[in-house]
Short mmCIF file of C-alpha atoms in Angstrom, two decimals:
data_model
loop_
_atom_site.label_atom_id
_atom_site.label_comp_id
_atom_site.label_asym_id
_atom_site.label_seq_id
_atom_site.Cartn_x
_atom_site.Cartn_y
_atom_site.Cartn_z
CA UNK K 5 -4.53 1.60 25.53
CA UNK K 6 -4.82 -0.96 22.46
CA UNK K 7 -8.10 -1.24 20.68
CA UNK K 8 -9.68 -4.59 21.59
CA UNK K 9 -10.34 -4.78 18.08
CA UNK K 10 -6.91 -4.85 17.44
CA UNK K 11 -5.67 -7.57 19.72
CA UNK K 12 -7.61 -9.66 18.85
CA UNK K 13 -5.95 -9.97 14.65
CA UNK K 14 -2.65 -9.49 15.55
CA UNK K 15 -0.08 -12.04 16.19
CA UNK K 16 3.36 -12.44 16.81
CA UNK K 17 5.12 -12.19 12.75
CA UNK K 18 6.70 -14.29 13.04
CA UNK K 19 4.82 -17.91 14.41
CA UNK K 20 1.96 -15.89 14.17
CA UNK K 21 1.50 -16.87 17.93
CA UNK K 22 -1.21 -14.85 20.23
CA UNK K 23 0.47 -12.29 22.11
CA UNK K 24 -0.18 -10.91 25.29
CA UNK K 25 -0.97 -7.25 26.03
CA UNK K 26 1.37 -6.43 28.88
CA UNK K 27 -0.43 -3.37 29.85
CA UNK K 28 1.93 -2.11 33.38
CA UNK K 29 5.29 -2.71 31.13
CA UNK K 30 3.55 -1.14 27.21
CA UNK K 31 4.61 -4.50 25.46
CA UNK K 32 3.48 -6.72 23.50
CA UNK K 33 5.25 -10.57 24.02
CA UNK K 34 4.85 -13.88 23.10
CA UNK K 35 4.54 -16.49 25.28
CA UNK K 36 5.93 -19.13 23.83
CA UNK K 37 9.21 -17.86 22.82
CA UNK K 38 9.51 -15.22 25.07
CA UNK K 39 10.00 -12.36 22.80
CA UNK K 40 9.10 -8.79 23.70
CA UNK K 41 7.66 -5.92 21.28
CA UNK K 42 7.11 -2.48 22.19
CA UNK K 43 4.45 -0.13 21.55
CA UNK K 44 5.01 3.54 20.66
CA UNK K 45 2.39 6.03 21.34
CA UNK K 46 -0.89 3.21 21.15
CA UNK K 47 1.05 1.23 18.14
CA UNK K 48 2.81 -2.07 18.46
CA UNK K 49 6.02 -1.90 16.59
CA UNK K 50 6.04 -5.47 15.48
CA UNK K 51 8.98 -5.78 13.47
CA UNK K 52 10.80 -9.28 13.49
CA UNK K 53 14.99 -9.45 14.79
CA UNK K 54 15.94 -10.49 11.10
CA UNK K 55 18.30 -10.07 8.46
CA UNK K 56 16.01 -7.82 6.12
CA UNK K 57 18.20 -7.73 3.01
CA UNK K 58 16.91 -8.60 0.13
CA UNK K 59 17.75 -8.76 -3.69
CA UNK K 60 16.01 -8.38 -7.07
CA UNK K 61 17.61 -8.26 -10.23
CA UNK K 62 18.67 -4.52 -10.47
CA UNK K 63 20.32 -5.48 -6.56
CA UNK K 64 21.62 -9.09 -8.52
CA UNK K 65 23.69 -6.94 -11.09
CA UNK K 66 24.96 -4.50 -9.46
CA UNK K 67 25.70 -6.28 -6.29
CA UNK K 68 24.28 -4.98 -4.40
CA UNK K 69 22.17 -5.36 -1.13
CA UNK K 70 18.90 -4.38 -0.49
CA UNK K 71 18.01 -3.73 3.35
CA UNK K 72 13.79 -2.46 2.64
CA UNK K 73 12.66 -1.97 6.07
CA UNK K 74 16.25 0.35 6.65
CA UNK K 75 15.25 2.17 3.23
CA UNK K 76 11.87 3.38 4.23
CA UNK K 77 12.31 3.51 7.58
CA UNK K 78 14.88 6.43 6.05
CA UNK K 79 12.58 7.84 3.36
CA UNK K 80 10.32 8.71 6.07
CA UNK K 81 12.14 10.24 7.55
CA UNK K 82 13.67 12.69 4.62
CA UNK K 83 10.40 13.01 3.27
CA UNK K 84 6.38 13.98 4.72
CA UNK K 85 4.10 12.28 2.98
CA UNK K 86 1.02 14.51 4.72
CA UNK K 87 2.73 17.04 2.67
CA UNK K 88 -0.35 18.81 0.22
CA UNK K 89 0.81 18.42 -3.21
CA UNK K 90 2.10 21.64 -4.75
CA UNK K 91 1.07 20.05 -8.84
CA UNK K 92 -2.64 20.64 -9.59
CA UNK K 93 -1.81 17.99 -11.58
CA UNK K 94 -1.00 15.17 -8.93
CA UNK K 95 -3.78 16.40 -7.08
CA UNK K 96 -6.06 15.28 -9.32
CA UNK K 97 -4.50 12.39 -10.10
CA UNK K 98 -4.50 11.19 -6.16
CA UNK K 99 -8.14 11.83 -5.69
CA UNK K 100 -8.93 10.37 -8.49
CA UNK K 101 -6.60 7.57 -7.65
CA UNK K 102 -8.65 7.60 -4.20
CA UNK K 103 -11.82 7.92 -5.37
CA UNK K 104 -11.55 4.99 -7.91
CA UNK K 105 -10.80 2.62 -4.71
CA UNK K 106 -13.44 3.44 -2.68
CA UNK K 107 -15.44 2.63 -5.34
CA UNK K 108 -13.89 -0.78 -5.76
CA UNK K 109 -15.05 -1.45 -1.46
CA UNK K 110 -17.56 -3.63 -0.51
CA UNK K 111 -20.28 -2.37 2.09
CA UNK K 112 -20.55 -5.10 3.41
CA UNK K 113 -17.11 -5.25 4.41
CA UNK K 114 -16.42 -4.62 8.68
CA UNK K 115 -12.49 -4.22 9.12
CA UNK K 116 -9.57 -2.08 6.65
CA UNK K 117 -5.89 -3.13 6.44
CA UNK K 118 -4.56 0.01 4.69
CA UNK K 119 -0.86 -1.06 3.86
CA UNK K 120 1.80 1.33 3.31
CA UNK K 121 -0.34 3.96 5.08
CA UNK K 122 1.02 6.85 4.22
CA UNK K 123 -1.25 10.11 5.01
CA UNK K 124 -3.51 7.77 6.53
CA UNK K 125 -5.97 9.32 3.59
CA UNK K 126 -7.73 5.50 3.41
CA UNK K 127 -8.69 6.01 7.34
CA UNK K 128 -9.44 9.46 6.97
CA UNK K 129 -12.56 8.30 4.62
CA UNK K 130 -13.38 5.23 6.18
CA UNK K 131 -13.81 6.11 9.38
CA UNK K 132 -16.29 8.32 8.59
CA UNK K 133 -18.71 5.72 7.19
CA UNK K 134 -18.36 3.79 10.28
CA UNK K 135 -15.30 1.08 8.95
CA UNK K 136 -12.88 -0.21 11.76
CA UNK K 137 -9.36 1.07 9.76
CA UNK K 138 -6.32 -1.00 10.73
CA UNK K 139 -3.66 1.71 9.58
CA UNK K 140 0.39 -0.20 9.07
CA UNK K 141 2.88 1.44 7.70
CA UNK K 142 7.15 -0.36 8.22
CA UNK K 143 8.68 2.80 9.52
CA UNK K 144 8.01 3.59 12.91
CA UNK K 145 6.71 6.81 12.53
CA UNK K 146 3.75 7.36 10.07
CA UNK K 147 1.11 5.00 12.06
CA UNK K 148 1.50 6.88 14.93
CA UNK K 149 1.38 10.26 13.04
CA UNK K 150 -2.08 9.32 11.44
CA UNK K 151 -3.90 7.67 14.42
CA UNK K 152 -3.12 11.12 16.08
CA UNK K 153 -4.35 12.96 12.90
CA UNK K 154 -7.23 10.04 13.03
CA UNK K 155 -8.04 9.06 16.27
CA UNK K 156 -11.45 6.93 16.49
CA UNK K 157 -12.43 3.84 18.56
CA UNK K 158 -11.78 2.79 15.23
CA UNK K 159 -8.99 3.04 13.77
CA UNK K 160 -5.55 1.34 15.30
CA UNK K 161 -2.49 1.03 13.48
CA UNK K 162 1.03 -0.58 13.74
CA UNK K 163 4.00 -1.15 12.27
CA UNK K 164 4.99 -4.05 10.48
CA UNK K 165 6.78 -5.64 7.92
CA UNK K 166 4.41 -7.81 4.88
CA UNK K 167 6.44 -9.92 4.99
CA UNK K 168 6.24 -11.02 8.61
CA UNK K 169 2.59 -9.34 8.62
CA UNK K 170 1.58 -10.12 11.93
CA UNK K 171 -1.86 -10.52 11.83
CA UNK K 172 -3.70 -14.32 12.50
CA UNK K 173 -4.82 -15.65 9.44
CA UNK K 174 -8.10 -14.64 7.30
CA UNK K 175 -8.64 -11.83 10.08
CA UNK K 176 -9.22 -8.61 7.72
CA UNK K 177 -11.95 -8.33 5.86
CA UNK K 178 -10.51 -6.12 3.03
CA UNK K 179 -6.80 -5.19 2.25
CA UNK K 180 -5.16 -2.03 0.17
CA UNK K 181 -2.38 -1.54 -1.60
CA UNK K 182 -1.99 2.22 -3.23
CA UNK K 183 1.40 2.44 -4.62
CA UNK K 184 2.92 -0.10 -2.87
CA UNK K 185 3.41 -3.41 -4.99
CA UNK K 186 5.96 -1.77 -7.61
CA UNK K 187 8.56 -0.72 -4.34
CA UNK K 188 8.85 -4.51 -2.97
CA UNK K 189 11.35 -7.63 -3.99
CA UNK K 190 8.91 -10.07 -3.97
CA UNK K 191 5.31 -8.92 -5.93
CA UNK K 192 4.45 -12.75 -6.06
CA UNK K 193 4.51 -13.16 -2.53
CA UNK K 194 3.73 -9.42 -1.43
CA UNK K 195 0.34 -10.64 -2.95
CA UNK K 196 0.21 -14.26 -1.01
CA UNK K 197 1.53 -12.84 2.07
CA UNK K 198 -2.02 -10.26 1.92
CA UNK K 199 -4.55 -13.24 0.88
CA UNK K 200 -3.32 -15.10 4.14
CA UNK K 201 -4.50 -12.54 5.88
CA UNK K 202 -7.98 -11.70 3.65
CA UNK K 203 -11.02 -13.68 4.44
CA UNK K 204 -12.41 -15.35 1.87
CA UNK K 205 -14.99 -13.30 -0.25
CA UNK K 206 -12.31 -10.93 0.82
CA UNK K 207 -10.66 -8.45 -1.44
CA UNK K 208 -6.95 -7.21 -2.15
CA UNK K 209 -7.17 -3.63 -3.82
CA UNK K 210 -3.87 -3.31 -5.05
CA UNK K 211 -3.20 0.55 -6.73
CA UNK K 212 -0.22 0.46 -9.20
CA UNK K 213 1.74 2.68 -12.18
CA UNK K 214 0.38 0.96 -15.71
CA UNK K 215 3.25 -0.31 -18.05
CA UNK K 216 5.41 1.86 -16.67
CA UNK K 217 9.23 2.22 -18.18
CA UNK K 218 11.33 2.37 -14.86
CA UNK K 219 14.13 4.71 -15.15
CA UNK K 220 16.99 4.79 -13.54
CA UNK K 221 19.54 7.36 -12.07
CA UNK K 222 23.51 7.37 -11.33
CA UNK K 223 22.66 7.47 -7.05
CA UNK K 224 24.72 10.70 -6.24
CA UNK K 225 25.92 8.19 -2.57
CA UNK K 226 27.01 5.07 -4.47
CA UNK K 227 28.10 6.06 -7.82
CA UNK K 228 25.13 3.05 -9.16
CA UNK K 229 21.79 3.12 -10.97
CA UNK K 230 19.08 3.92 -9.05
CA UNK K 231 15.45 3.35 -10.70
CA UNK K 232 13.52 6.95 -10.17
CA UNK K 233 11.00 6.46 -7.55
CA UNK K 234 12.69 3.06 -6.08
CA UNK K 235 10.07 1.48 -8.57
CA UNK K 236 11.63 -1.71 -9.40
CA UNK K 237 9.20 -3.63 -10.99
CA UNK K 238 6.65 -1.99 -13.97
CA UNK K 239 2.75 -3.89 -14.54
CA UNK K 240 0.70 -4.99 -17.40
CA UNK K 241 -2.03 -7.32 -18.22
CA UNK K 242 0.60 -8.74 -19.96
CA UNK K 243 2.68 -9.92 -16.67
CA UNK K 244 0.55 -9.43 -13.56
CA UNK K 245 -0.97 -13.16 -14.22
CA UNK K 246 2.88 -13.77 -12.89
CA UNK K 247 2.50 -13.23 -9.71
CA UNK K 248 -1.23 -14.19 -8.81
CA UNK K 249 -1.86 -17.08 -7.36
CA UNK K 250 -3.19 -20.49 -9.54
CA UNK K 251 -6.22 -21.12 -7.87
CA UNK K 252 -7.50 -20.05 -4.69
CA UNK K 253 -9.19 -16.37 -5.82
CA UNK K 254 -10.46 -14.28 -8.56
CA UNK K 255 -9.28 -10.73 -10.81
CA UNK K 256 -9.60 -8.19 -12.27
CA UNK K 257 -7.71 -5.02 -13.45
CA UNK K 258 -8.74 -1.96 -14.87
CA UNK K 259 -6.35 0.88 -16.48
CA UNK K 260 -7.65 4.43 -16.46
CA UNK K 261 -5.81 8.39 -15.81
CA UNK K 262 -4.90 8.91 -19.73
CA UNK K 263 -1.82 10.66 -20.10
CA UNK K 264 -2.83 13.31 -22.39
CA UNK K 265 -5.83 14.65 -19.64
CA UNK K 266 -1.93 15.66 -17.71
CA UNK K 267 -0.40 16.99 -20.95
CA UNK K 268 -3.06 19.62 -22.20
CA UNK K 269 -4.57 20.02 -18.41
CA UNK K 270 -7.71 18.63 -18.98
CA UNK K 271 -8.02 17.51 -15.57
CA UNK K 272 -8.95 21.06 -14.74
CA UNK K 273 -11.76 20.75 -16.46
CA UNK K 274 -12.75 17.39 -15.07
CA UNK K 275 -12.09 18.24 -11.74
CA UNK K 276 -15.94 19.35 -11.91
CA UNK K 277 -17.07 16.04 -13.50
CA UNK K 278 -18.81 13.54 -10.78
CA UNK K 279 -16.44 10.65 -10.11
CA UNK K 280 -18.18 8.37 -12.37
CA UNK K 281 -18.73 11.10 -15.85
CA UNK K 282 -15.58 11.31 -15.76
CA UNK K 283 -14.69 7.65 -15.28
CA UNK K 284 -16.27 7.38 -18.62
CA UNK K 285 -14.37 10.49 -19.95
CA UNK K 286 -11.37 9.01 -19.51
CA UNK K 287 -11.84 4.83 -20.56
CA UNK K 288 -13.26 6.94 -23.49
CA UNK K 289 -9.97 9.05 -23.70
CA UNK K 290 -8.28 5.70 -22.81
CA UNK K 291 -9.76 3.11 -26.03
CA UNK K 292 -8.99 6.32 -28.58
CA UNK K 293 -5.32 7.70 -27.23
CA UNK K 294 -4.15 4.24 -25.31
CA UNK K 295 -2.50 5.77 -22.65
CA UNK K 296 -3.66 4.94 -19.23
CA UNK K 297 -1.62 5.79 -16.21
CA UNK K 298 -2.41 3.71 -13.38
CA UNK K 299 -3.80 -0.07 -12.77
CA UNK K 300 -6.30 -0.93 -10.89
CA UNK K 301 -6.28 -4.19 -9.72
CA UNK K 302 -8.76 -6.38 -7.41
CA UNK K 303 -8.50 -9.84 -5.89
CA UNK K 304 -10.81 -11.33 -4.21
CA UNK K 305 -10.65 -14.27 -2.13
CA UNK K 306 -12.52 -17.49 -3.02
#
């Protein structure tokens, strides 16, 4: 059964028309167009029947296609996002980055959208805080698994594409997209589409590698260069403004997670620090060594 709060905010991904829940058929239908969307284990699959191939500079250079929807369906099928990281350094980095994101979510926000929900850590944390969470991923399997892992009256999930976002305008209070924007073909459009569904005063929180030097490898399947970890873009203070709208927002960015903490294994000691003390220590280290690895971007809609 679909949650009431989900039915109030979802819309057709193409024309934004209201969707009717057909209980007997377990589908959603656009009365205007007649388009029917399936529901998989309480997760609406709201992907438009539109060719998903999009090109970046990389794909133009090597005359290749990028079907990102298919790519991330296969990615989820081949990699377990729920598997615990084996590296202590990776576990520490992930834990601290999540604390940084959590610290930016205002208490008054009620409905959170988790874009690229992965293992569902956003739902796990914020459901305990009494918030409603909408877990979203372009894959069909991750949202289903996240909803099963964290069953709650305030938790719903959808399979959807940010570039055809099936949500009403100004319908969510806060959006979290952790380590997603570096993978998309058009970061500016990605931000634009998310801001459309954000309420005035709401916040879009983005986490991405800071000033990453993208490395390339030769793909064993197609014999063409492919970026490591499928990262297509790198972000820093120098280029961030080019991806943001010229008006209607305010924003700030913070770089953190000093690389020397990992190289020198200082994270073992710092793991005992409360977040506020860790953050101060990290800020001092970055002021001295200037080696941050992560970029946290807050965009508030006017």
